[in-house]
Every structure is written in structure tokens, then in C-alpha cells.
């Protein structure tokens, strides 16, 4: 039944994106939409107070509000760090895989001391009230800025915070227990942690774990997964909208790309017009959509795109002037309240000084202890295939005699590609189908897709004089393609030597828009052995596992202490496969 509902809702959006309006047009559509559960998100952070130079790590658990299990509806979530005055300090686009996501925010020295909120939501959750989006309090103490007046206490003994004076107490869940080989460790000593599952299959699930130093500085209380589920009765399980209401689509097929096209002179919508969307680069993606009667259009990037610019262009424009505006699915307009209140006083001076110095030392040794390893470095981790599964014929132009223009190059040695001139003076590329090899005729009725550095070029007229000496390669695909219900006979992909045609691209019927790439998954630094004695080790964050899967009676986790003495907290948060929340806390000392 679950799969059937998912397929029905997906089919509905496939239909709507091409032709229907942005409102619920019938009772049957409303009923289908209401069968798709709403979502909420639980955020687990590595800690809740930060200094400049530190990373705010977070893991996301997107929850289906009908089953209370991990949601498979949305493929994208958005995380924002918002100041008390409403300023958005950071916005992250997070890819969700089976309801799980992760990311981090580097705390810049420009961020002032104060209270902040970390908010997470999906586009589908925008149909519910703002309370559907879970948020967590964050305190930032920036000793490098002078504007601390709002936080300085008039009393030397004042300490207005929720957790700095509380004594550490172990709190193990009934499902999973944390067990250490001992409770007191020396500097740079190995810590052997066991995650014990006594509940067999009922303990199987997805979890997040943080090991961090705790001090006497103000820090908001954590919201544990077990406390988080207590708000479930107050959240919506299905969309409240009815016939005639506008809805926000779920990003069920990937990252949403949308906008609106109007006539420049009248501001009237450009309706029922095909729009090409290019995500340029080596692993480019081509998308297309048809505008609604109100001029809006939608498409999805099925695979993550790591570029910061997309190109939107009308495929068959007339001589009119156009205005193209893009829509940001990460927009958030709801006001937040109930920010964490805290003050700092002279009793915290030593803690602030030590942590600031240790952070600076750690950052200076970043190359020795790299915090992350990016997946995107030199690889194509998501197997993005611009040629739709068919291998193209590749012409590396350095292997041939070079000619000045693209037209000369096509004539001299690019097989099965030619240019045709129409009676109106326009030129169009043509690609011979594989079945035409024997007959050698021009038995094709559809032109090919033509791209430069991954940018679709609907108008071929200006390409013929393109300086071919700037080209690195020409890739030819001869199999038929379909883009937004329009047929194309193959593809001619031009790749420049510099790969930066996006910088010079211009079109009267198109626009370059800013694109927010999704955060790539990272492998966070974890010290695997004791460092050389001459390398300082002042880590406050000893270990961070944004997600790990548990399907056994026990999991062993090994990490090392640093040169920072004091009390450390191990926090495990997550959910079993049956939707049960799990929260466990364990403390230990480094002397």
C-alpha cells in the first residue's frame, strides 16, 4: 500500500509539473495529496555552544508523520542558522537518503555573540504551520568582537544558563546502553566505547553519536529524541489545504528548480512555453519544463549538482522582452521566538580564554588533522550520466588537425553530424541516426541537443563561427532523446579547454541564476592513533558520527582523548526501525 500511494502521488506531480496549475483543482487531487503524509525533522548537534573557528555538526532524521518512521518522501531538506533579529547566518541544502541527512556550519569570526536557532524543514513541510519545523537553540560566544555588552552580567556571580551548573549524570536508554572500558582516562589515551543492544531486532535502527568536552560556559539544553516525540500530537499528519489552495510540492524526485517568466513590457505571464534548464559542468544535467498559465515552471535535479550557477532559457522565444525570476525553495519567512537567554561574567574568563587559544592552535594544524574528506574531489560519486546511459563518440581535438571554426571542424572529421540551412536563413545541427549508416541519407526529422560546457544551446546560428581552437572535445550521441515530451535526435556536446563558457554566456531569452548546491556528505576526521608528541592536540570534539546503522547486539567505537582535561559527554540519539526514539548519555573524565 505504501508503494502504491507513493507512485500515485509521484504520478500526480509528474502531471502537474507539465500542465496543471499550482492549486488543488479537484476533490480527487485533494484526496491523493492527503494520502501523502506530512513530515517533521529531528536535529541532533554535536554540542549547543560554539566559538569562532569551531564546526557546528548536525545530523537530520526526517520523520513520516503517519508511520513515525524515517520518511522516504522528501529527498532534500533545508537547515538555517538564524539570529535573534531574524538574520539568516547560514543556509544549507541537505540531501536526504532514506530520511537521513548530515551537514556542518563553520562558525566564522564575523558572527557576533548571541542566541541563535538552528531550523530544519523540507519543502513539503511548508504546507503546515511553522511549528512543524523542529528547531534547536544555539549559543555563540565570540571573544574577538567588542560588542559583548548585551551578554555581560552586572553581577560577578551571575550565570544565567540552563546546564552549566548541572552535575553530569549517566542516562542510558532502555533500548541501547553505552558502556566504557573505564571512566577516567589520561591525555591521548584510547577510549573503547560499546553500544549495547539488548533488544535484538527492536534495537535495530539509525543513530548519531557525539563525544565532546563540557565546560562551565552557557549552553542551551539538548532536546533528546525521546523528548522530541512528545510534540508529535501537536504536529499535522496531512496537509490542511483543500480545493483552490496553493501547495508546496514535495521534493520527491530531487532538488527543485522553479521560477516564473513574464513579458517585460506588460508583466503578463508567458504561458505554455518550453523552458530549458542547464546545470553546466563536466557532469552536466539538462532539464526542461513547460510554463503554467501563470508563467511558473518547475523541474527537478535528480542527482546532486555541485555548481553554483544554473541557466534558464526559453527554447523557442519570439522577439519579445522577457523577465525571468527564480524561486528559492529554501525561503523561510516564519518568525522565531523563545531564544535561549544567557549572560557571561568574569568567572568564565579562564574558560573562554582557554577555549579560544585551543581553537586557534587546532585550526593552525588543520592540514595535519584534516576535519573532513570531500566526496567530490576528482570523482563522480553520484554517477551522473549526461548521455542517458549511451556512450558517445568522443573526438579529442588535439588528436586532429585543428581548424578555426566549428563549421570547418564538423565538415572535416566529425562523422554523422552536419549543418543545414533553412529558407529563413537559420542554421540547425543534424545528427544521423544509427539506422541511417547504410543509406547515408538525412532520414531524421528532429534536431539534436547541442551543448557547450553543459549549457543547452537552442539557437544554433551563432555556433558555426565559434572558435574551434577553444574546444577540448566534441562528443556525439546518435540515439534519440526526449526532453519534456519533445524529441531530439542525439546530442552534440562541445567542451571548451577552460570549461568556463558559463562566464560569457548571454541570451535575450535566458538568464543565469544562482544555484544553491547541496552539502556533500563528508567523512569527519577521527584520530585513529595517538599523534606525535610534538603535534599539539587540543580537540574539544573527540568524535562525531552523524549516522551509523546498528543491526547487531553490539557495536564497538574507538577514539582518542586529547590534551584538554575535564569532563566529556557521549550522546547517542536516533530512532529504531520501528520509530521508537533512543537517547543515551554517558560521561567520563580526562585527567
XYZ file of N, CA and C in Angstrom, residues 369-513:
435
model
N 45.638 17.422 10.701
C 44.442 16.725 11.188
C 43.223 17.234 10.418
N 43.133 16.920 9.129
C 42.016 17.427 8.324
C 40.693 16.948 8.882
N 39.762 17.889 9.004
C 38.492 17.567 9.640
C 37.580 16.752 8.744
N 37.673 16.976 7.422
C 36.749 16.298 6.521
C 37.458 15.867 5.249
N 36.865 14.912 4.608
C 37.305 14.475 3.290
C 36.112 14.588 2.359
N 36.201 15.453 1.358
C 35.078 15.671 0.457
C 34.965 14.553 -0.553
N 33.732 14.144 -0.832
C 33.499 13.095 -1.815
C 33.714 13.595 -3.238
N 33.536 14.912 -3.457
C 33.533 15.417 -4.829
C 34.927 15.554 -5.426
N 35.973 15.350 -4.641
C 37.311 15.615 -5.148
C 37.712 14.591 -6.205
N 37.647 15.005 -7.466
C 38.148 14.192 -8.563
C 37.313 12.992 -8.914
N 36.067 12.925 -8.430
C 35.242 11.753 -8.704
C 33.846 12.194 -9.109
N 33.066 11.213 -9.550
C 31.666 11.431 -9.890
C 30.844 10.495 -9.012
N 30.683 10.845 -7.722
C 30.140 9.882 -6.760
C 28.708 9.479 -7.027
N 27.934 10.322 -7.708
C 26.534 10.001 -7.937
C 26.287 9.444 -9.335
N 27.378 9.135 -10.043
C 27.270 8.513 -11.368
C 26.336 9.289 -12.290
N 26.527 10.600 -12.313
C 25.721 11.438 -13.200
C 26.138 11.173 -14.636
N 25.180 10.826 -15.475
C 25.457 10.487 -16.870
C 24.714 11.455 -17.775
N 25.400 12.476 -18.316
C 24.724 13.431 -19.199
C 24.200 12.806 -20.482
N 24.661 11.581 -20.811
C 24.306 10.979 -22.096
C 23.295 9.841 -21.948
N 22.629 9.812 -20.801
C 21.465 8.940 -20.610
C 21.778 7.465 -20.864
N 22.946 7.034 -20.429
C 23.272 5.617 -20.496
C 23.882 5.143 -21.794
N 23.939 5.990 -22.818
C 24.519 5.600 -24.107
C 25.903 6.236 -24.247
N 26.944 5.459 -24.515
C 28.289 6.038 -24.652
C 28.402 6.868 -25.927
N 28.855 8.117 -25.831
C 29.019 8.944 -27.023
C 30.329 8.644 -27.735
N 30.402 9.061 -28.982
C 31.673 9.048 -29.709
C 32.428 10.318 -29.339
N 33.669 10.159 -28.867
C 34.427 11.294 -28.354
C 35.530 11.671 -29.339
N 35.559 12.929 -29.737
C 36.615 13.468 -30.599
C 37.458 14.429 -29.755
N 38.644 13.990 -29.330
C 39.582 14.871 -28.646
C 40.334 15.669 -29.707
N 40.090 16.947 -29.779
C 40.534 17.744 -30.926
C 42.046 17.876 -31.027
N 42.775 17.679 -29.952
C 44.235 17.723 -30.042
C 44.788 16.564 -30.871
N 43.970 15.558 -31.115
C 44.406 14.410 -31.902
C 44.151 14.611 -33.397
N 43.606 15.767 -33.767
C 43.274 16.048 -35.166
C 43.882 17.391 -35.573
N 43.898 17.613 -36.866
C 44.294 18.927 -37.370
C 43.232 19.938 -36.971
N 43.640 20.999 -36.331
C 42.670 21.969 -35.841
C 42.300 22.969 -36.933
N 41.029 23.391 -36.913
C 40.525 24.410 -37.835
C 39.993 25.576 -37.017
N 39.803 26.693 -37.697
C 39.446 27.918 -36.984
C 38.023 27.906 -36.452
N 37.075 27.404 -37.236
C 35.670 27.483 -36.847
C 35.095 26.104 -36.576
N 33.987 26.100 -35.863
C 33.296 24.848 -35.578
C 32.731 24.248 -36.853
N 32.232 25.090 -37.762
C 31.666 24.574 -39.013
C 32.724 23.828 -39.829
N 33.940 24.391 -39.912
C 35.015 23.703 -40.627
C 35.356 22.378 -39.953
N 35.365 22.370 -38.642
C 35.697 21.155 -37.892
C 34.680 20.055 -38.152
N 33.400 20.422 -38.172
C 32.348 19.431 -38.429
C 32.491 18.830 -39.823
N 32.805 19.670 -40.779
C 32.906 19.205 -42.170
C 34.095 18.273 -42.348
N 35.207 18.564 -41.696
C 36.446 17.851 -41.966
C 36.512 16.456 -41.331
N 36.092 16.304 -40.087
C 36.319 14.970 -39.497
C 35.273 14.511 -38.465
N 34.245 15.273 -38.181
C 33.204 14.811 -37.259
C 32.162 14.034 -38.062
N 32.104 12.748 -37.859
C 31.207 11.901 -38.636
C 29.770 11.996 -38.127
N 28.836 11.851 -39.079
C 27.400 11.756 -38.803
C 26.803 13.043 -38.235
N 27.511 14.160 -38.356
C 26.990 15.449 -37.911
C 27.156 16.446 -39.044
N 26.121 17.209 -39.333
C 26.207 18.235 -40.361
C 25.297 19.398 -39.991
N 25.393 20.468 -40.776
C 24.610 21.673 -40.532
C 23.724 21.931 -41.740
N 22.484 22.269 -41.471
C 21.521 22.519 -42.541
C 20.995 23.945 -42.431
N 20.874 24.608 -43.602
C 20.359 25.970 -43.639
C 18.924 25.959 -44.147
N 18.030 26.650 -43.437
C 16.625 26.717 -43.823
C 16.373 27.953 -44.680
N 15.185 28.000 -45.254
C 14.830 29.105 -46.148
C 14.824 30.456 -45.431
N 14.553 30.435 -44.123
C 14.527 31.701 -43.384
C 15.915 32.174 -42.956
N 16.941 31.417 -43.347
C 18.314 31.793 -43.030
C 18.863 31.183 -41.764
N 18.042 30.472 -41.005
C 18.515 29.836 -39.775
C 19.295 28.565 -40.076
N 20.245 28.267 -39.196
C 21.032 27.040 -39.302
C 20.663 26.099 -38.151
N 20.718 24.814 -38.438
C 20.437 23.805 -37.417
C 21.393 22.635 -37.570
N 21.901 22.164 -36.445
C 22.707 20.946 -36.450
C 21.802 19.741 -36.714
N 22.384 18.708 -37.334
C 21.670 17.453 -37.531
C 22.614 16.296 -37.239
N 22.045 15.244 -36.683
C 22.807 14.034 -36.363
C 22.121 12.847 -37.016
N 22.911 12.065 -37.738
C 22.357 10.892 -38.418
C 22.051 9.789 -37.407
N 20.908 9.145 -37.545
C 20.555 8.034 -36.666
C 21.416 6.823 -36.991
N 21.594 5.903 -36.034
C 22.382 4.690 -36.310
C 21.829 3.874 -37.462
N 20.521 3.901 -37.705
C 19.909 3.116 -38.774
C 20.200 3.699 -40.147
N 20.710 4.924 -40.203
C 20.969 5.574 -41.485
C 22.376 5.320 -42.005
N 23.172 4.530 -41.309
C 24.557 4.319 -41.722
C 24.663 3.742 -43.126
N 23.803 2.796 -43.444
C 23.876 2.135 -44.748
C 23.356 3.050 -45.840
N 22.240 3.714 -45.555
C 21.616 4.540 -46.594
C 22.307 5.888 -46.771
N 23.009 6.340 -45.727
C 23.753 7.608 -45.788
C 22.853 8.797 -46.103
N 21.609 8.689 -45.794
C 20.699 9.787 -46.090
C 20.422 10.625 -44.860
N 19.711 11.714 -45.065
C 19.352 12.585 -43.960
C 17.939 12.225 -43.513
N 17.790 11.015 -42.965
C 16.468 10.496 -42.629
C 16.118 10.800 -41.171
N 16.236 12.020 -40.788
C 15.866 12.427 -39.435
C 15.028 13.689 -39.508
N 14.069 13.788 -38.614
C 13.173 14.948 -38.608
C 13.363 15.821 -37.379
N 14.172 15.384 -36.437
C 14.367 16.126 -35.193
C 15.822 16.550 -35.053
N 16.064 17.794 -34.678
C 17.446 18.241 -34.456
C 17.987 17.648 -33.159
N 19.298 17.705 -32.949
C 19.884 17.179 -31.712
C 19.897 18.231 -30.609
N 20.158 17.786 -29.409
C 20.521 18.695 -28.335
C 21.968 19.121 -28.559
N 22.244 20.410 -28.473
C 23.603 20.922 -28.627
C 23.967 21.685 -27.359
N 25.109 21.353 -26.778
C 25.529 22.000 -25.536
C 26.967 22.493 -25.649
N 27.284 23.532 -24.880
C 28.664 23.974 -24.677
C 28.921 23.980 -23.179
N 29.853 23.177 -22.749
C 30.162 23.032 -21.320
C 28.906 22.758 -20.504
N 28.003 21.985 -21.088
C 26.794 21.586 -20.377
C 25.655 22.570 -20.442
N 25.782 23.646 -21.219
C 24.706 24.624 -21.372
C 23.978 24.343 -22.677
N 22.682 24.109 -22.598
C 21.895 23.833 -23.794
C 21.830 25.076 -24.669
N 22.061 24.885 -25.980
C 22.052 25.987 -26.948
C 20.896 25.771 -27.918
N 19.694 26.287 -27.624
C 18.556 26.104 -28.528
C 18.769 26.746 -29.894
N 19.486 27.878 -29.923
C 19.750 28.592 -31.173
C 21.142 28.207 -31.678
N 21.187 27.556 -32.864
C 22.457 27.062 -33.401
C 23.156 28.062 -34.316
N 22.530 29.187 -34.615
C 23.068 30.107 -35.618
C 24.461 30.626 -35.268
N 24.658 30.980 -34.024
C 25.920 31.612 -33.641
C 27.039 30.618 -33.363
N 26.717 29.332 -33.407
C 27.722 28.333 -33.072
C 28.695 28.062 -34.214
N 28.251 28.296 -35.439
C 29.068 27.911 -36.592
C 30.389 28.662 -36.638
N 30.384 29.903 -36.167
C 31.614 30.695 -36.185
C 32.385 30.600 -34.871
N 31.941 29.730 -33.978
C 32.619 29.585 -32.685
C 34.066 29.144 -32.911
N 34.988 29.751 -32.187
C 36.415 29.468 -32.333
C 36.710 28.033 -31.896
N 36.924 27.158 -32.872
C 37.138 25.740 -32.569
C 38.446 25.493 -31.840
N 39.367 26.443 -31.876
C 40.636 26.261 -31.171
C 40.445 26.355 -29.650
N 39.292 26.818 -29.232
C 38.984 26.866 -27.801
C 38.405 25.551 -27.290
N 38.089 24.639 -28.224
C 37.419 23.402 -27.839
C 38.410 22.317 -27.445
N 38.084 21.603 -26.405
C 38.860 20.450 -25.974
C 38.364 19.184 -26.656
N 37.041 19.028 -26.725
C 36.479 17.815 -27.315
C 35.085 18.075 -27.856
N 34.655 17.175 -28.733
C 33.282 17.137 -29.237
C 32.776 15.716 -29.033
N 31.660 15.593 -28.338
C 31.071 14.284 -28.073
C 29.748 14.180 -28.820
N 29.592 13.081 -29.546
C 28.411 12.905 -30.390
C 27.636 11.679 -29.926
N 26.376 11.890 -29.624
C 25.463 10.797 -29.281
C 24.412 10.709 -30.376
N 24.205 9.521 -30.922
C 23.328 9.375 -32.087
C 21.965 8.779 -31.747
N 21.753 8.393 -30.528
C 20.475 7.794 -30.154
C 19.442 8.884 -29.853
N 18.174 8.637 -30.127
C 17.127 9.634 -29.876
C 16.941 9.901 -28.387
N 16.591 11.139 -28.067
C 16.371 11.563 -26.689
C 15.031 12.277 -26.590
N 14.483 12.319 -25.385
C 13.233 13.031 -25.125
C 13.454 13.946 -23.931
N 13.125 15.226 -24.099
C 13.249 16.203 -23.031
C 11.950 16.992 -22.969
N 11.204 16.833 -21.867
C 9.911 17.491 -21.690
C 8.970 17.183 -22.852
N 8.866 15.913 -23.192
C 7.960 15.425 -24.239
C 8.337 15.902 -25.639
N 9.522 16.468 -25.797
C 9.987 16.889 -27.112
C 11.115 15.963 -27.552
N 11.044 15.511 -28.807
C 12.026 14.562 -29.330
C 13.260 15.282 -29.877
N 14.410 14.691 -29.620
C 15.677 15.180 -30.159
C 16.443 13.995 -30.733
N 17.093 14.228 -31.866
C 17.892 13.173 -32.478
C 19.339 13.300 -32.023
N 19.644 12.668 -30.894
C 21.008 12.647 -30.398
C 21.440 13.924 -29.699
N 22.751 14.036 -29.525
C 23.330 15.176 -28.824
C 24.725 15.461 -29.358
N 25.052 16.750 -29.468
C 26.404 17.202 -29.780
C 26.870 18.039 -28.592
N 27.823 17.501 -27.835
C 28.295 18.167 -26.623
C 29.683 18.742 -26.862
N 29.788 20.061 -26.835
C 31.057 20.755 -27.026
C 31.653 21.075 -25.658
N 32.922 20.754 -25.491
C 33.605 21.024 -24.226
C 34.798 21.926 -24.490
N 34.819 23.100 -23.851
C 35.927 24.020 -24.047
C 37.127 23.593 -23.205
N 38.284 24.119 -23.573
C 39.511 23.782 -22.843
C 39.443 24.299 -21.412
N 38.943 25.526 -21.246
C 38.866 26.120 -19.913
C 37.644 25.653 -19.132
N 36.618 25.178 -19.826
C 35.412 24.712 -19.157
C 34.597 25.806 -18.505
N 34.754 27.055 -18.953
C 34.086 28.176 -18.293
C 33.211 28.993 -19.237
N 32.578 28.338 -20.195
C 31.708 29.074 -21.116
C 30.576 29.776 -20.377
N 30.235 29.278 -19.198
C 29.177 29.897 -18.405
C 29.471 31.368 -18.139
N 30.754 31.743 -18.059
C 31.115 33.122 -17.741
C 30.743 34.088 -18.861
N 30.751 33.624 -20.100
C 30.467 34.518 -21.225
C 29.089 34.302 -21.834
N 28.353 33.327 -21.334
C 27.043 33.021 -21.919
C 26.089 34.200 -21.749
N 25.404 34.551 -22.833
C 24.399 35.607 -22.817
C 23.244 35.190 -23.713
N 22.019 35.600 -23.352
C 20.851 35.325 -24.179
C 19.743 36.298 -23.811
N 19.092 36.855 -24.831
C 17.971 37.762 -24.589
C 16.761 37.027 -24.043
N 16.718 35.717 -24.241
C 15.579 34.914 -23.778
C 15.989 33.974 -22.656
N 17.057 34.323 -21.943
C 17.530 33.451 -20.875
C 18.172 34.234 -19.755
N 18.530 33.511 -18.706
C 19.099 34.157 -17.533
C 19.931 33.163 -16.744
N 21.060 33.645 -16.219
C 21.832 32.858 -15.265
C 21.281 33.117 -13.862
N 21.043 32.048 -13.115
C 20.520 32.202 -11.766
C 21.473 31.549 -10.770
